[in-house]
Amino acid sequence: TYNAAILEFDFVPQSDTVRFEYVFGSEEYPEWVGDQFNDVFAFFISGPGIAGNQNMAIIPGTTQPVTINNVNNGTNNNGPCMNCQFYVNNGTGNNAPFNTNPFFVQYDGFTTPLQAVSPVQCGETYRLIIAIADVGDAIFDSGIFLSANSLSSEQPVNVTYQLSSDPYGDGKTLAQGCTSATVTVSRSGDVSQPLGIPLIISGSAVQGLDHSNLPTQVNFNAGQTTTSFTIDALVNPNLQGTVNLLIEFAIQDPCGNDNFQSVELFFNPTAPVELTIDFSEVVCPGQEIELFANATGGGGDYTYLWNTGETSSSIFVSPNATEEFSVTIVDDCLNQEVTASALVEVPIYEDLEIQVTADIVEQCPFVGNDLEVFIFGGAAPFTIEWLENSNAVISQSEIVSVAPSATTNYQVTVTDVCGAEVSGAVTITILSPPLIVDLTPDTEICPGESIELVASPSGGFGDYYYLWPHSGETTSSVIVTPEQSTSYTVVVRDDCNTFEVTESTTITI
């Protein structure tokens, strides 16, 4: 075998039989039926009265274990039948014999739901080993599916209870004056004789003050399997806090021990119903907020009715102006009606306006200026975006420093927290045309030969100023006699003196 998987645990049964429901499925179905790939599993039980490990996974009415080769309908699902009354063809992937919605189970075949059953001795400790493995090879998986909560040993007497309402959401606390609990006692097995079960009452709750109708014994007539009684929670004006009631049913468990079944209930005082409406501050007209009806007191469950017609515990509103909302609740326990109202104030803002720096005219490029936007009205905080020539954002502040090289348009958009948006623009006009320098192009000369390099500027403003870094000369042209290939650079400025243009040329020997 391969890929064996084992789960084992101990348990103590409370009767003379243990059972649970299971399904076996495999991807070996149906092609490998009758072959050596006979994937198997077992439910081994061991303990007092059981010789060794006994397999509980047996085909009903036989002593054969449940395996691929023992439960099938042939290699093509058309026979021969081998206990095929317990076989389910799952070729389409959605015929699993249990609820898998919305998921499909891929195993090509399953057993029908089967029961694993074994006699046991009440109150003793047993071990259950669940094991499954591939046979013959390690591919085509198999699996066991266990029915939830099906591992059980039946008890002859069972006690349950149900609240008339669940005001506190815990399933066990009653509100005084409006909640009751119905306790149901059922029995199984041999019911041919009458049965009386005494009740042992304890706890801080007082019969006649906190609750009523609690018997001292429950009785079954011969043949009767179920009986019930109802406990009412009374109004005790002196009740200051939660009190409890513990009811023990004095009948031995199936193992003969005084392991009494019990029911514990709690009783709460009911305070007058109080109601407020909670909500967050409105910042903008039309903003959606949630109004919460905050109710306390009573029995804990309420019916709601808002002046909008809605019946939920909270509602969403989007007021454009200050508005009053109200809600009426009825305590489902005491039937007490309470109304609360709340004034939702919506602020009024002046229209959002902006003022920006006036257009600027400069003779020269690269002159620094601060552009500023002034904001009036609207709802703070504000989002600011400056764009240069409608391209990328250059600033998100009220003031932005710029030094354009040519005439440039700056746009600013201001958005307030409520979404109001206003835009403006500033244009900085540069009067001087761009300064352009033409320099003698790259040239090849002979060794020892001289060449004149000439810088010819155009545009810009005013006179031109030259600097040849290699020699420090400040004329528009220079004579050079390189001994090897050399690059020469000239730097030219104009009367703006706010920038310079650098050009280079290479003389190759």
XYZ file of C-alpha atoms in Angstrom:
509
model
C 0.000 0.000 0.000
C 0.972 3.669 -0.485
C 0.074 7.070 0.998
C -1.554 5.610 4.093
C -3.517 8.162 6.144
C -4.565 7.373 9.710
C -6.718 9.190 12.260
C -7.147 7.628 15.689
C -8.759 8.738 18.932
C -10.293 7.399 22.154
C -13.933 7.768 23.147
C -16.271 6.694 25.941
C -19.698 5.434 24.805
C -22.816 6.165 26.847
C -24.761 3.115 25.639
C -24.148 -0.447 24.464
C -23.702 0.445 20.771
C -21.617 2.952 18.805
C -22.340 3.910 15.209
C -21.593 6.519 12.565
C -22.366 7.116 8.880
C -19.789 7.263 6.113
C -19.249 7.193 2.335
C -16.238 5.695 0.538
C -15.238 7.149 -2.847
C -12.406 6.562 -5.289
C -10.907 7.686 -8.578
C -10.019 4.031 -9.228
C -13.671 3.500 -10.197
C -14.652 2.057 -12.601
C -11.639 1.319 -14.852
C -9.554 -0.580 -12.269
C -12.316 -2.677 -10.723
C -11.136 -6.283 -10.286
C -7.478 -5.334 -10.752
C -4.667 -5.182 -8.216
C -5.365 -1.501 -7.506
C -7.911 -2.381 -4.836
C -7.792 0.767 -2.671
C -8.986 -0.061 0.831
C -9.867 1.523 4.124
C -11.035 0.410 7.560
C -12.588 1.644 10.793
C -10.733 -0.393 13.410
C -12.264 -0.436 16.882
C -10.610 -1.940 19.949
C -11.427 -2.047 23.636
C -13.222 -4.084 26.328
C -15.209 -6.979 24.887
C -13.589 -6.687 21.426
C -10.928 -9.159 20.326
C -8.022 -7.211 18.877
C -8.882 -4.662 16.198
C -12.224 -5.234 14.493
C -13.110 -3.510 11.204
C -16.468 -1.709 11.409
C -16.483 -0.862 7.653
C -18.342 -3.978 6.542
C -20.710 -4.422 3.601
C -24.205 -4.692 5.147
C -25.308 -8.296 5.660
C -21.823 -9.692 5.041
C -18.440 -9.993 6.705
C -16.672 -8.471 3.687
C -14.773 -5.181 4.037
C -15.767 -2.219 1.853
C -13.225 -2.040 -1.002
C -13.096 -1.172 -4.728
C -13.353 -4.828 -5.722
C -16.150 -5.630 -3.268
C -18.509 -2.736 -4.158
C -18.805 -1.921 -7.876
C -20.762 -2.420 -11.095
C -17.948 -3.628 -13.325
C -15.264 -1.789 -15.267
C -17.783 0.073 -17.458
C -20.551 0.598 -14.887
C -22.704 -1.968 -16.701
C -21.903 -5.119 -14.720
C -21.214 -7.591 -13.455
C -22.700 -6.329 -10.195
C -20.687 -6.740 -7.019
C -22.852 -5.434 -4.154
C -23.782 -2.697 -6.611
C -26.875 -1.750 -4.577
C -24.347 0.106 -2.429
C -22.539 1.714 -5.437
C -23.057 5.200 -6.993
C -21.690 6.058 -10.464
C -20.300 9.611 -10.285
C -19.041 9.875 -13.852
C -20.456 13.400 -14.328
C -18.891 14.669 -11.122
C -22.136 15.772 -9.475
C -23.749 12.527 -8.337
C -22.049 12.295 -4.954
C -24.505 10.747 -2.456
C -24.283 13.777 -0.152
C -24.689 17.534 -0.494
C -21.579 19.097 -2.051
C -23.255 22.156 -3.565
C -21.768 24.329 -4.975
C -18.724 22.065 -5.412
C -18.387 18.933 -7.504
C -16.491 15.882 -6.250
C -14.315 14.301 -8.914
C -14.185 10.726 -7.626
C -15.746 8.543 -10.356
C -17.508 6.260 -7.896
C -18.903 6.230 -4.353
C -20.648 3.928 -1.978
C -24.086 4.875 -0.787
C -24.156 6.191 2.798
C -23.297 3.213 5.017
C -23.281 2.702 8.772
C -20.351 1.423 10.800
C -21.742 -0.270 13.914
C -20.140 -2.063 16.849
C -21.333 -3.320 20.252
C -19.510 -1.703 23.188
C -19.646 -1.613 26.962
C -21.196 1.512 28.425
C -18.734 3.855 30.112
C -15.581 2.025 28.992
C -12.799 3.549 26.896
C -12.425 2.484 23.249
C -10.038 3.406 20.480
C -11.157 4.080 16.906
C -8.557 3.992 14.096
C -9.638 5.324 10.685
C -7.180 4.236 7.977
C -7.099 4.506 4.166
C -4.376 3.760 1.588
C -3.634 3.375 -2.129
C -3.092 -0.259 -3.179
C -0.753 -1.383 -5.937
C 0.400 2.126 -6.866
C 0.406 5.639 -5.427
C -1.982 7.276 -7.917
C -5.753 7.687 -8.332
C -6.861 8.889 -4.905
C -9.556 7.491 -2.671
C -11.314 9.140 0.253
C -13.678 8.661 3.183
C -16.483 11.122 3.877
C -17.889 11.117 7.420
C -21.368 12.385 8.174
C -21.125 15.341 10.546
C -21.988 14.542 14.172
C -22.919 10.959 13.290
C -20.522 9.301 15.758
C -22.987 8.592 18.540
C -24.198 6.282 21.238
C -27.879 6.773 21.964
C -29.019 7.787 25.427
C -32.456 6.621 26.625
C -33.361 10.077 28.025
C -32.621 13.348 26.267
C -33.346 16.911 27.495
C -33.641 19.995 25.287
C -35.172 23.448 25.712
C -36.337 26.337 23.519
C -36.796 30.018 24.452
C -39.928 31.808 23.239
C -37.539 34.550 22.105
C -33.822 35.166 22.444
C -33.650 38.752 23.700
C -29.953 38.658 24.586
C -28.709 36.455 21.766
C -27.184 33.755 23.972
C -30.000 31.203 23.816
C -30.251 30.869 27.608
C -31.174 34.238 29.173
C -34.831 35.189 29.755
C -36.111 38.744 30.139
C -38.423 39.128 33.095
C -42.074 39.523 32.262
C -41.886 38.481 28.615
C -39.805 35.377 27.918
C -40.546 31.712 28.580
C -38.571 28.514 28.136
C -40.130 25.234 27.044
C -38.191 22.211 28.295
C -38.729 18.945 26.397
C -37.760 15.538 27.791
C -37.781 12.529 25.475
C -36.973 8.868 26.054
C -36.108 5.951 23.775
C -35.523 2.242 24.064
C -38.011 0.286 26.174
C -40.886 2.692 26.899
C -43.424 0.077 27.963
C -43.311 1.169 31.627
C -44.196 4.504 33.264
C -41.207 6.648 34.234
C -40.857 9.448 36.762
C -37.767 11.671 36.780
C -37.252 13.885 39.884
C -35.893 17.387 39.296
C -33.100 18.794 41.460
C -33.515 22.582 41.550
C -30.714 24.990 42.482
C -29.425 28.437 41.574
C -30.132 32.002 42.743
C -33.478 32.390 40.933
C -36.530 32.006 43.206
C -39.676 30.086 42.255
C -42.700 32.412 42.412
C -40.565 35.573 42.273
C -38.326 35.110 39.231
C -40.055 32.204 37.495
C -43.147 30.014 37.678
C -44.561 26.681 36.491
C -41.462 24.689 37.390
C -42.466 21.118 38.374
C -40.567 18.975 40.844
C -40.807 15.862 38.644
C -41.556 14.937 35.027
C -43.609 11.833 34.359
C -44.021 9.507 31.378
C -46.998 7.199 30.970
C -46.410 3.742 29.539
C -45.690 4.109 25.827
C -45.183 7.893 26.085
C -41.900 9.104 24.555
C -42.062 12.879 25.008
C -43.212 15.324 27.679
C -42.578 19.026 28.203
C -43.199 21.930 30.571
C -42.882 25.717 30.181
C -41.110 28.071 32.605
C -42.282 31.715 32.598
C -40.001 34.607 33.584
C -41.870 36.765 36.129
C -41.538 40.485 36.819
C -39.577 40.791 40.047
C -39.271 44.510 40.888
C -36.512 43.745 43.386
C -34.318 41.930 40.871
C -31.045 43.879 40.631
C -28.970 41.649 38.411
C -28.882 38.347 36.554
C -29.904 35.233 38.486
C -29.676 31.594 37.405
C -31.792 28.465 37.561
C -30.150 25.021 37.365
C -32.441 22.048 36.724
C -30.917 18.568 37.036
C -32.882 15.549 35.819
C -32.166 12.852 38.411
C -31.947 9.801 36.205
C -28.801 7.745 35.824
C -27.044 7.722 32.498
C -27.020 4.496 30.447
C -23.915 3.386 32.299
C -25.678 3.528 35.699
C -23.843 6.670 36.876
C -25.350 9.804 38.423
C -24.204 11.820 35.416
C -27.434 13.822 35.448
C -28.492 15.823 32.428
C -29.155 19.450 33.251
C -30.550 22.732 31.922
C -29.290 26.105 33.169
C -31.293 29.252 32.497
C -30.693 32.892 33.448
C -33.133 35.697 34.262
C -32.428 39.371 33.584
C -34.286 42.399 34.939
C -35.810 44.568 32.238
C -34.988 48.266 32.403
C -37.161 50.922 30.717
C -36.466 51.244 27.027
C -34.186 54.164 26.103
C -33.353 55.299 22.593
C -30.854 57.634 20.962
C -29.785 58.171 17.354
C -26.056 58.120 16.719
C -24.395 59.460 13.571
C -21.178 61.038 12.367
C -20.725 64.724 11.515
C -21.834 65.882 8.076
C -19.059 67.767 6.288
C -20.606 68.255 2.841
C -24.130 68.703 1.497
C -25.326 65.416 -0.016
C -22.773 63.394 1.964
C -24.021 59.898 2.839
C -24.017 59.077 6.545
C -25.467 56.210 8.569
C -27.963 56.835 11.353
C -27.939 54.219 14.120
C -30.903 53.621 16.432
C -29.152 52.873 19.730
C -31.731 51.155 21.934
C -31.228 49.805 25.440
C -33.494 48.266 28.044
C -36.547 46.144 27.521
C -36.141 42.575 26.446
C -33.421 43.208 23.891
C -35.342 42.709 20.607
C -36.922 45.725 18.925
C -39.056 46.644 15.931
C -37.960 49.827 14.107
C -39.820 52.416 12.029
C -38.014 55.516 10.713
C -39.792 58.595 9.404
C -38.311 57.586 6.038
C -40.391 54.399 6.145
C -37.408 52.092 6.630
C -37.565 49.357 9.264
C -33.908 48.480 9.901
C -31.870 49.376 12.982
C -29.800 51.830 10.911
C -30.406 53.788 7.713
C -28.303 55.738 5.227
C -29.259 59.324 4.367
C -27.740 62.013 2.128
C -29.251 65.368 3.212
C -28.531 68.476 1.144
C -29.696 70.747 3.943
C -30.175 70.513 7.691
C -32.893 67.934 8.334
C -34.501 66.157 11.266
C -34.846 62.370 11.307
C -36.797 60.255 13.784
C -37.253 56.598 14.612
C -39.845 54.788 16.687
C -39.049 51.438 18.259
C -41.251 48.904 19.965
C -39.685 46.534 22.455
C -40.777 43.102 21.260
C -40.726 41.842 24.831
C -42.478 44.562 26.862
C -44.321 46.102 23.878
C -43.052 49.502 25.026
C -42.901 52.206 22.332
C -40.205 54.916 22.329
C -39.420 57.627 19.765
C -36.192 59.593 19.308
C -35.203 62.256 16.815
C -31.958 63.802 15.691
C -31.181 67.014 13.845
C -28.595 66.372 11.152
C -26.938 69.714 10.511
C -25.561 70.292 7.032
C -23.045 73.163 6.752
C -23.514 75.925 4.184
C -20.399 77.112 2.374
C -19.688 80.186 0.254
C -18.981 79.372 -3.370
C -15.410 78.293 -3.963
C -13.397 81.052 -5.679
C -9.706 81.599 -6.353
C -7.427 84.447 -7.328
C -4.038 83.812 -8.948
C -0.931 85.880 -9.645
C -1.406 88.190 -12.642
C 0.262 87.381 -15.951
C 3.968 88.267 -16.049
C 6.102 89.667 -18.884
C 9.889 89.184 -18.732
C 12.513 90.363 -21.181
C 14.795 87.431 -20.382
C 14.295 83.682 -19.870
C 15.061 81.809 -16.640
C 13.971 84.686 -14.433
C 12.541 83.261 -11.185
C 8.990 84.130 -10.120
C 6.649 82.905 -7.371
C 3.135 82.114 -8.558
C 0.441 82.062 -5.858
C -3.211 81.044 -5.641
C -5.538 82.662 -3.086
C -8.593 80.597 -2.013
C -11.936 82.024 -0.914
C -15.042 80.125 0.279
C -15.439 76.390 -0.212
C -14.891 73.650 2.368
C -11.381 73.040 3.661
C -9.117 71.132 3.319
C -8.284 71.917 -0.305
C -6.391 69.993 -2.967
C -4.175 72.133 -5.221
C -2.539 71.115 -8.505
C -0.253 73.309 -10.642
C 0.347 72.169 -14.228
C 2.918 73.508 -16.684
C 1.545 73.839 -20.235
C -1.210 71.333 -19.263
C 1.346 68.590 -18.734
C 2.641 67.016 -15.530
C 1.841 68.314 -12.047
C 4.679 70.583 -10.872
C 3.373 71.509 -7.415
C 0.545 70.911 -4.935
C 1.188 73.989 -2.810
C -0.402 77.436 -2.796
C 2.906 78.938 -3.962
C 5.082 77.539 -6.724
C 8.476 78.903 -7.858
C 9.141 78.851 -11.622
C 11.842 80.091 -14.046
C 10.721 79.281 -17.606
C 13.051 79.252 -20.570
C 10.314 80.422 -22.948
C 6.778 81.741 -22.818
C 4.859 79.281 -20.576
C 1.278 78.856 -19.341
C 0.682 77.623 -15.788
C -2.704 76.232 -14.791
C -3.886 75.769 -11.208
C -6.922 73.744 -10.076
C -8.301 73.916 -6.532
C -10.739 71.251 -5.251
C -12.419 71.457 -1.852
C -13.286 68.496 0.368
C -16.828 68.445 -0.996
C -15.677 68.136 -4.604
C -16.206 71.737 -5.756
C -13.520 72.628 -8.296
C -12.218 75.961 -9.679
C -9.334 76.573 -12.104
C -7.166 79.539 -13.055
C -4.066 80.269 -15.129
C -0.954 82.446 -15.226
C 1.116 83.116 -18.362
C 4.744 84.205 -18.181
C 5.717 85.787 -21.500
C 9.435 85.846 -22.462
C 10.177 88.655 -24.963
C 13.670 87.571 -25.946
C 13.930 84.910 -28.618
C 15.967 81.837 -27.703
C 19.757 82.308 -27.760
C 21.266 80.013 -30.420
C 24.991 79.542 -31.061
C 26.424 78.127 -34.312
C 30.010 76.905 -33.941
C 32.540 75.788 -36.552
C 31.597 72.152 -37.156
C 33.808 69.177 -36.451
C 36.803 69.368 -38.837
C 39.792 67.194 -39.820
C 43.185 68.986 -40.376
C 46.797 67.995 -40.913
C 49.379 67.930 -38.100
C 50.779 71.413 -37.414
C 47.959 73.066 -39.310
C 45.929 75.916 -37.714
C 42.173 76.510 -37.898
C 39.884 79.357 -36.836
C 36.928 78.430 -34.651
C 34.033 80.884 -34.989
C 30.996 81.204 -32.654
C 28.019 82.852 -34.386
C 25.162 83.571 -31.894
C 21.637 84.714 -32.750
C 18.552 85.558 -30.719
C 18.809 86.412 -27.068
C 18.896 90.009 -25.796
C 21.570 92.686 -26.196
C 25.279 92.079 -26.637
C 26.958 88.689 -26.600
C 29.809 87.618 -24.297
C 32.189 84.743 -25.068
C 34.485 82.468 -23.103
C 36.735 79.772 -24.578
C 37.637 77.629 -21.522
C 40.694 76.068 -23.128
C 42.472 79.423 -23.472
C 40.427 81.973 -21.486
C 39.868 84.060 -24.615
C 36.684 86.196 -24.784
C 36.424 86.851 -28.517
C 33.888 85.453 -30.927
C 36.606 83.449 -32.689
C 39.922 81.862 -31.845
C 42.826 80.290 -33.765
C 43.868 76.806 -32.609
C 46.791 74.601 -33.660
C 46.222 71.252 -31.971
C 48.968 68.635 -31.856
C 46.382 65.874 -31.509
C 42.667 65.469 -31.915
C 41.034 67.913 -29.466
C 37.541 69.079 -28.492
C 36.975 72.811 -27.965
C 34.116 74.496 -26.120
C 32.714 78.009 -26.211
C 30.325 79.502 -23.612
C 28.110 82.369 -24.804
C 25.991 84.735 -22.669
C 23.813 87.728 -23.578
C 22.847 90.881 -21.664
C 20.167 88.931 -19.725
C 22.947 87.119 -17.884
C 20.354 84.619 -16.632
C 21.655 81.651 -18.558
C 24.440 80.568 -20.915
C 24.708 78.410 -24.033
C 27.589 75.948 -24.397
C 28.626 74.457 -27.737
C 31.532 72.134 -28.612
C 33.400 71.067 -31.723
C 36.111 68.468 -32.327
C 39.219 69.053 -34.457
C 40.616 65.733 -35.642
C 44.305 65.332 -36.677
